[in-house]
mmCIF file of C-alpha atoms in Angstrom:
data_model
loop_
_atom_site.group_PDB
_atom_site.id
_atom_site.type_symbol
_atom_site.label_atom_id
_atom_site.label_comp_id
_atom_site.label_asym_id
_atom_site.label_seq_id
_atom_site.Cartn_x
_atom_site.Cartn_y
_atom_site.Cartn_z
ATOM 1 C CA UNK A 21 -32.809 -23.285 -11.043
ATOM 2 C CA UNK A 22 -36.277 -25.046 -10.582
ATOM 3 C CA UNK A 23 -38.229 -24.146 -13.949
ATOM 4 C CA UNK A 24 -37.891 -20.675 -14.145
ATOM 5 C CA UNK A 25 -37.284 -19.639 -10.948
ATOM 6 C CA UNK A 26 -33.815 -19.082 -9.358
ATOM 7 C CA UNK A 27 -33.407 -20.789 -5.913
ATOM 8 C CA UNK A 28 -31.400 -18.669 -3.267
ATOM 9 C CA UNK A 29 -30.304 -19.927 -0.055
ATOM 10 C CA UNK A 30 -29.449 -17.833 2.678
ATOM 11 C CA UNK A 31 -29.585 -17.366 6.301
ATOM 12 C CA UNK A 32 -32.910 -17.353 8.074
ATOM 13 C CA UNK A 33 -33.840 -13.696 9.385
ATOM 14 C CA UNK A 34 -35.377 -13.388 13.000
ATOM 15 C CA UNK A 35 -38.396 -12.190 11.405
ATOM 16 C CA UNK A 36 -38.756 -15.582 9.616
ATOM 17 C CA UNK A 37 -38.503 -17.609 12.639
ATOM 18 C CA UNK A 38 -41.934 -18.844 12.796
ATOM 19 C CA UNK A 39 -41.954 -20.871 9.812
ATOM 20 C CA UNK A 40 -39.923 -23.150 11.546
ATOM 21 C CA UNK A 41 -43.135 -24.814 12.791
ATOM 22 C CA UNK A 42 -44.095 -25.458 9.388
ATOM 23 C CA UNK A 43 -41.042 -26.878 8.681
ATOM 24 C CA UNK A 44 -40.924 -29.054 11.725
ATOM 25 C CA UNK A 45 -44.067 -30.931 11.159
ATOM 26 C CA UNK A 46 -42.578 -30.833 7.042
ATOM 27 C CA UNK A 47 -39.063 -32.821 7.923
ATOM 28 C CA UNK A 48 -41.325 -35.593 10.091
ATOM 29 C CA UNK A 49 -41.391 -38.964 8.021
ATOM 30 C CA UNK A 50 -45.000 -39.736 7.033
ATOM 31 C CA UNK A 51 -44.825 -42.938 5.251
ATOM 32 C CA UNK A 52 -48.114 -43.158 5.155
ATOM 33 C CA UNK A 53 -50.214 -40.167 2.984
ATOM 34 C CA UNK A 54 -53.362 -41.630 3.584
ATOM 35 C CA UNK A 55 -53.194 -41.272 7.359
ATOM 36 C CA UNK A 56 -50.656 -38.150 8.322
ATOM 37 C CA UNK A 57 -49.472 -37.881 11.837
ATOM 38 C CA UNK A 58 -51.074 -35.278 13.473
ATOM 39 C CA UNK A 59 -49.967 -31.765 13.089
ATOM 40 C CA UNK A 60 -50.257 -31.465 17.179
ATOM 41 C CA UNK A 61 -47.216 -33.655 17.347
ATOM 42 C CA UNK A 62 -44.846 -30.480 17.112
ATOM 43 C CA UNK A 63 -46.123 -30.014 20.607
ATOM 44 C CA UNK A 64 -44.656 -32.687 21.900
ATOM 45 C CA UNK A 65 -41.765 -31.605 23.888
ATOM 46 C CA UNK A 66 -39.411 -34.246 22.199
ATOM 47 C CA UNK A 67 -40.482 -32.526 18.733
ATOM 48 C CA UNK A 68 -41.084 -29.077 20.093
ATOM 49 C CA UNK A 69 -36.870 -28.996 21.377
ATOM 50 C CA UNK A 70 -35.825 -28.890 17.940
ATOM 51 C CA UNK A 71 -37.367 -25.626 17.572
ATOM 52 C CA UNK A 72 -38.238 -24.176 20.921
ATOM 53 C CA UNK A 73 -36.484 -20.238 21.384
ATOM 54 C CA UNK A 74 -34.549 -21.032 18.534
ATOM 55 C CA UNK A 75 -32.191 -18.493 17.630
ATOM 56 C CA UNK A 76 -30.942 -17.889 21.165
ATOM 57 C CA UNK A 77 -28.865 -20.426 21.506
ATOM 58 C CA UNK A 78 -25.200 -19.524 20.414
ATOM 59 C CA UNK A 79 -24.908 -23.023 18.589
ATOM 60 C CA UNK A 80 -28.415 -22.327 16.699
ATOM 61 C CA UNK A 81 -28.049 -21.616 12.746
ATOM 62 C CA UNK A 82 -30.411 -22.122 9.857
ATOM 63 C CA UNK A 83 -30.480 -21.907 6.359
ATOM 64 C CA UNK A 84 -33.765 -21.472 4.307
ATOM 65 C CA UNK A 85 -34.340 -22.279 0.923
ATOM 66 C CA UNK A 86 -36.443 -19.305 -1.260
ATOM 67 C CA UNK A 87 -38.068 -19.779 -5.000
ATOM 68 C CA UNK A 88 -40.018 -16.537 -5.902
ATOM 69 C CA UNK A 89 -39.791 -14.895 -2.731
ATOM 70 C CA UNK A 90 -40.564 -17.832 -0.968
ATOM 71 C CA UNK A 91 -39.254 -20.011 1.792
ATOM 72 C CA UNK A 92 -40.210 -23.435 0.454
ATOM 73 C CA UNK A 93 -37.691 -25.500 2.377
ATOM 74 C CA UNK A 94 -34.885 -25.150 5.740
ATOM 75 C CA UNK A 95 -32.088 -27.017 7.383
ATOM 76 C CA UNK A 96 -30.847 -25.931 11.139
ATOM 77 C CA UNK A 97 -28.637 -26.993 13.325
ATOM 78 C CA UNK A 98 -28.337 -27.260 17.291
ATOM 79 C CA UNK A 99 -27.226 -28.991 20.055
ATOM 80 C CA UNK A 100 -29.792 -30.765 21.608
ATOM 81 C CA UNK A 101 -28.205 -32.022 24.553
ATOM 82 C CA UNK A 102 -29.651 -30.318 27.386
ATOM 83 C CA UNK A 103 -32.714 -32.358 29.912
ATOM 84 C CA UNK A 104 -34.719 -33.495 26.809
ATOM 85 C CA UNK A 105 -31.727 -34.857 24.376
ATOM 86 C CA UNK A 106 -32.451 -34.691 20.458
ATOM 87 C CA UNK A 107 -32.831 -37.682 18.425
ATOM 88 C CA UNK A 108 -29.590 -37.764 17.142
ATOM 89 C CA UNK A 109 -27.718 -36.796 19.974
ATOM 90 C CA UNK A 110 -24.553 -37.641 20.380
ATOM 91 C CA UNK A 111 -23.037 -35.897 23.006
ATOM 92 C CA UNK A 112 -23.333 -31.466 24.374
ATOM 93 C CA UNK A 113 -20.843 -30.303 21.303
ATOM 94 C CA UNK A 114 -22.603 -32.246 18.511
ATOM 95 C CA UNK A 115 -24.992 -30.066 16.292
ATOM 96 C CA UNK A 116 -27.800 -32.006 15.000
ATOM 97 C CA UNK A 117 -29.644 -31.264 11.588
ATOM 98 C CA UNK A 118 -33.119 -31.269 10.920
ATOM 99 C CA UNK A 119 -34.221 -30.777 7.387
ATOM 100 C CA UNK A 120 -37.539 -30.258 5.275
ATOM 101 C CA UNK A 121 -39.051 -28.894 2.156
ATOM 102 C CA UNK A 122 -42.420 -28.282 1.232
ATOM 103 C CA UNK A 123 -43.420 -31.941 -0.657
ATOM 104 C CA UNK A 124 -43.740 -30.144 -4.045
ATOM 105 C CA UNK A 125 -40.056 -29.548 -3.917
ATOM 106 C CA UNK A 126 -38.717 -32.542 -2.867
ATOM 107 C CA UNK A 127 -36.241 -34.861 -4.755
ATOM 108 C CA UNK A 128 -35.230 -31.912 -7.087
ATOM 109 C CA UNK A 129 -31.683 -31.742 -4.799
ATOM 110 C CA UNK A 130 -32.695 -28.650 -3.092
ATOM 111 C CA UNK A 131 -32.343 -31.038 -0.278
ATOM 112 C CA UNK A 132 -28.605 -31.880 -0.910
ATOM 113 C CA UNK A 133 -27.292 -28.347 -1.517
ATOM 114 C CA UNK A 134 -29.236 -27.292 1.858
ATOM 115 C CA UNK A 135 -27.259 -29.737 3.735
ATOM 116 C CA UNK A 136 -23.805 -28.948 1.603
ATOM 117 C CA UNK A 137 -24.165 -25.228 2.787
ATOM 118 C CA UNK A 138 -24.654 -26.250 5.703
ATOM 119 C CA UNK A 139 -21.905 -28.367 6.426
ATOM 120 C CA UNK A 140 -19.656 -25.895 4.917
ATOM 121 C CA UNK A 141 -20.742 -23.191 7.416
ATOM 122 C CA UNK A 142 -20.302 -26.238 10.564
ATOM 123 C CA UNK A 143 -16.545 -26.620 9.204
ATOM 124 C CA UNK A 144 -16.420 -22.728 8.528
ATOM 125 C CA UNK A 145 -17.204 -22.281 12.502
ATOM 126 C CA UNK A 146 -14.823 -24.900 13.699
ATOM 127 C CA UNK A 147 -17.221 -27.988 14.167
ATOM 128 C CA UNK A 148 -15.722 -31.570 14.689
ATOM 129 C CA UNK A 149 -18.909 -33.387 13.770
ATOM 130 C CA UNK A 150 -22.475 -33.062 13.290
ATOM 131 C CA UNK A 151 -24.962 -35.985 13.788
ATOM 132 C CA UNK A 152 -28.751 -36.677 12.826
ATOM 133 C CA UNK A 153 -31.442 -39.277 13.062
ATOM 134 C CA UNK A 154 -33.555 -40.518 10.622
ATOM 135 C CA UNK A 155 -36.162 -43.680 9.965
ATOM 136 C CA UNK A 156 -35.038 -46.703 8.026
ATOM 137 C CA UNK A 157 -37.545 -46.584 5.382
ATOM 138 C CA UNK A 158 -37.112 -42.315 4.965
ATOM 139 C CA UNK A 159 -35.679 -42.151 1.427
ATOM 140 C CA UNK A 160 -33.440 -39.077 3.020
ATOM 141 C CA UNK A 161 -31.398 -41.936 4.398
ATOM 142 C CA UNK A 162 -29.741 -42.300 1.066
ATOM 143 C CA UNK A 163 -29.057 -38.221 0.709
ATOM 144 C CA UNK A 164 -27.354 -38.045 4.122
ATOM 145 C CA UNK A 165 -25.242 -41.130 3.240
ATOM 146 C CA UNK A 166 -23.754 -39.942 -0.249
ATOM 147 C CA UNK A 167 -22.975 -36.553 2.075
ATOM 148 C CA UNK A 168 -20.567 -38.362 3.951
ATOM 149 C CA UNK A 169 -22.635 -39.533 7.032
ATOM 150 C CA UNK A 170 -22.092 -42.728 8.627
ATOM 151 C CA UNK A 171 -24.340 -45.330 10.618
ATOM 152 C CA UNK A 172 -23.189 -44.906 14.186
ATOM 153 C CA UNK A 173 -26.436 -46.539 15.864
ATOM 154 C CA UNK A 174 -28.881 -48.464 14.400
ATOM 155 C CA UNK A 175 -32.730 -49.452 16.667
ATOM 156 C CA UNK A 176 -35.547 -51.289 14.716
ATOM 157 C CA UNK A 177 -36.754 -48.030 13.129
ATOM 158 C CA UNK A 178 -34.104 -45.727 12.871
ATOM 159 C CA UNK A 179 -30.289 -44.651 12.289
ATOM 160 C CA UNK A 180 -28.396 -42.267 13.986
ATOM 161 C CA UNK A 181 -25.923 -41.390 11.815
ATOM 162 C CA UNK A 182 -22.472 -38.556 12.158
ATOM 163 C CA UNK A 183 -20.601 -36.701 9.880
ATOM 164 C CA UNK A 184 -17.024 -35.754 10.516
ATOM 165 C CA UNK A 185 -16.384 -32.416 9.252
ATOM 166 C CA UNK A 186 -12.489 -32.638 9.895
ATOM 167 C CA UNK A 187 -11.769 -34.941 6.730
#
């Protein structure tokens, strides 16, 4: 419950695709709200992979978030491990999360039980692991790590980090 309103999370529908833009550019670490990345960076064809066709990939899933009617946050999966690799790719059987909510519902845990129905439904289809990357400084760092994942690799500015779903 957030206030009044009852929070469902389900499955995305194909018709509900497109927000997936919006939630791209959403789950992209700004750290500083004076002078946002440009929204053009979801163009990019290192962004754009994360989002590009999705749905017709057979390791493709997402889960939206939905106050009111409303989708007000995601988290999807995929493997990212074709010519242009994700982020936090690990290797071609990995899925690799991406995550966001609309700012006005951040740190309210809508984030956490995204990514805990998620991982159930990666362990429900037979998943060994699932990875992501994220920057140092993104507070997010210190969701992901209470949910189990671990630092694998570390650069200057980011971790990629792995879950094992087998424990």
């Amino acid at each position: 419950m957030i206030g009044e309103s009852k929070l469902v999370i389900r499955e995305i529908k194909p018709e509900e695709i497109a927000i997936l833009e919006n939630m791209l550019y959403e789950s992209i670490y700004q750290p500083d709200e004076l002078n946002l990345i440009p929204r053009e960076v979801i163009k990019l064809p290192e962004v754009s992979v994360y989002i590009d066709d999705f749905g017709k990939k057979e390791d493709d899933f997402c889960l939206v978030a939905i106050i009111d009617s409303k989708i007000i946050g995601a988290v999807w999966v995929r493997i990212l491990a074709d010519k242009i690799k994700g982020f936090g790719n690990i290797n071609d059987e990995t899925p690799e999360f991406a995550i966001s909510l609309f700012k006005e519902y951040r740190k309210k845990g809508i984030g956490s039980l995204l990514m805990k129905e998620m991982i159930s439904c990666l362990v429900n289809k037979g998943y060994e692991q699932a990875s992501l990357s994220v920057q140092k400084k993104n507070y997010a760092f210190k969701m992901y790590a209470k949910l189990g994942f671990e630092i694998l690799k570390e650069s200057s500015e980011d971790y990629l980090m792995v879950l094992n779903l087998l424990k």
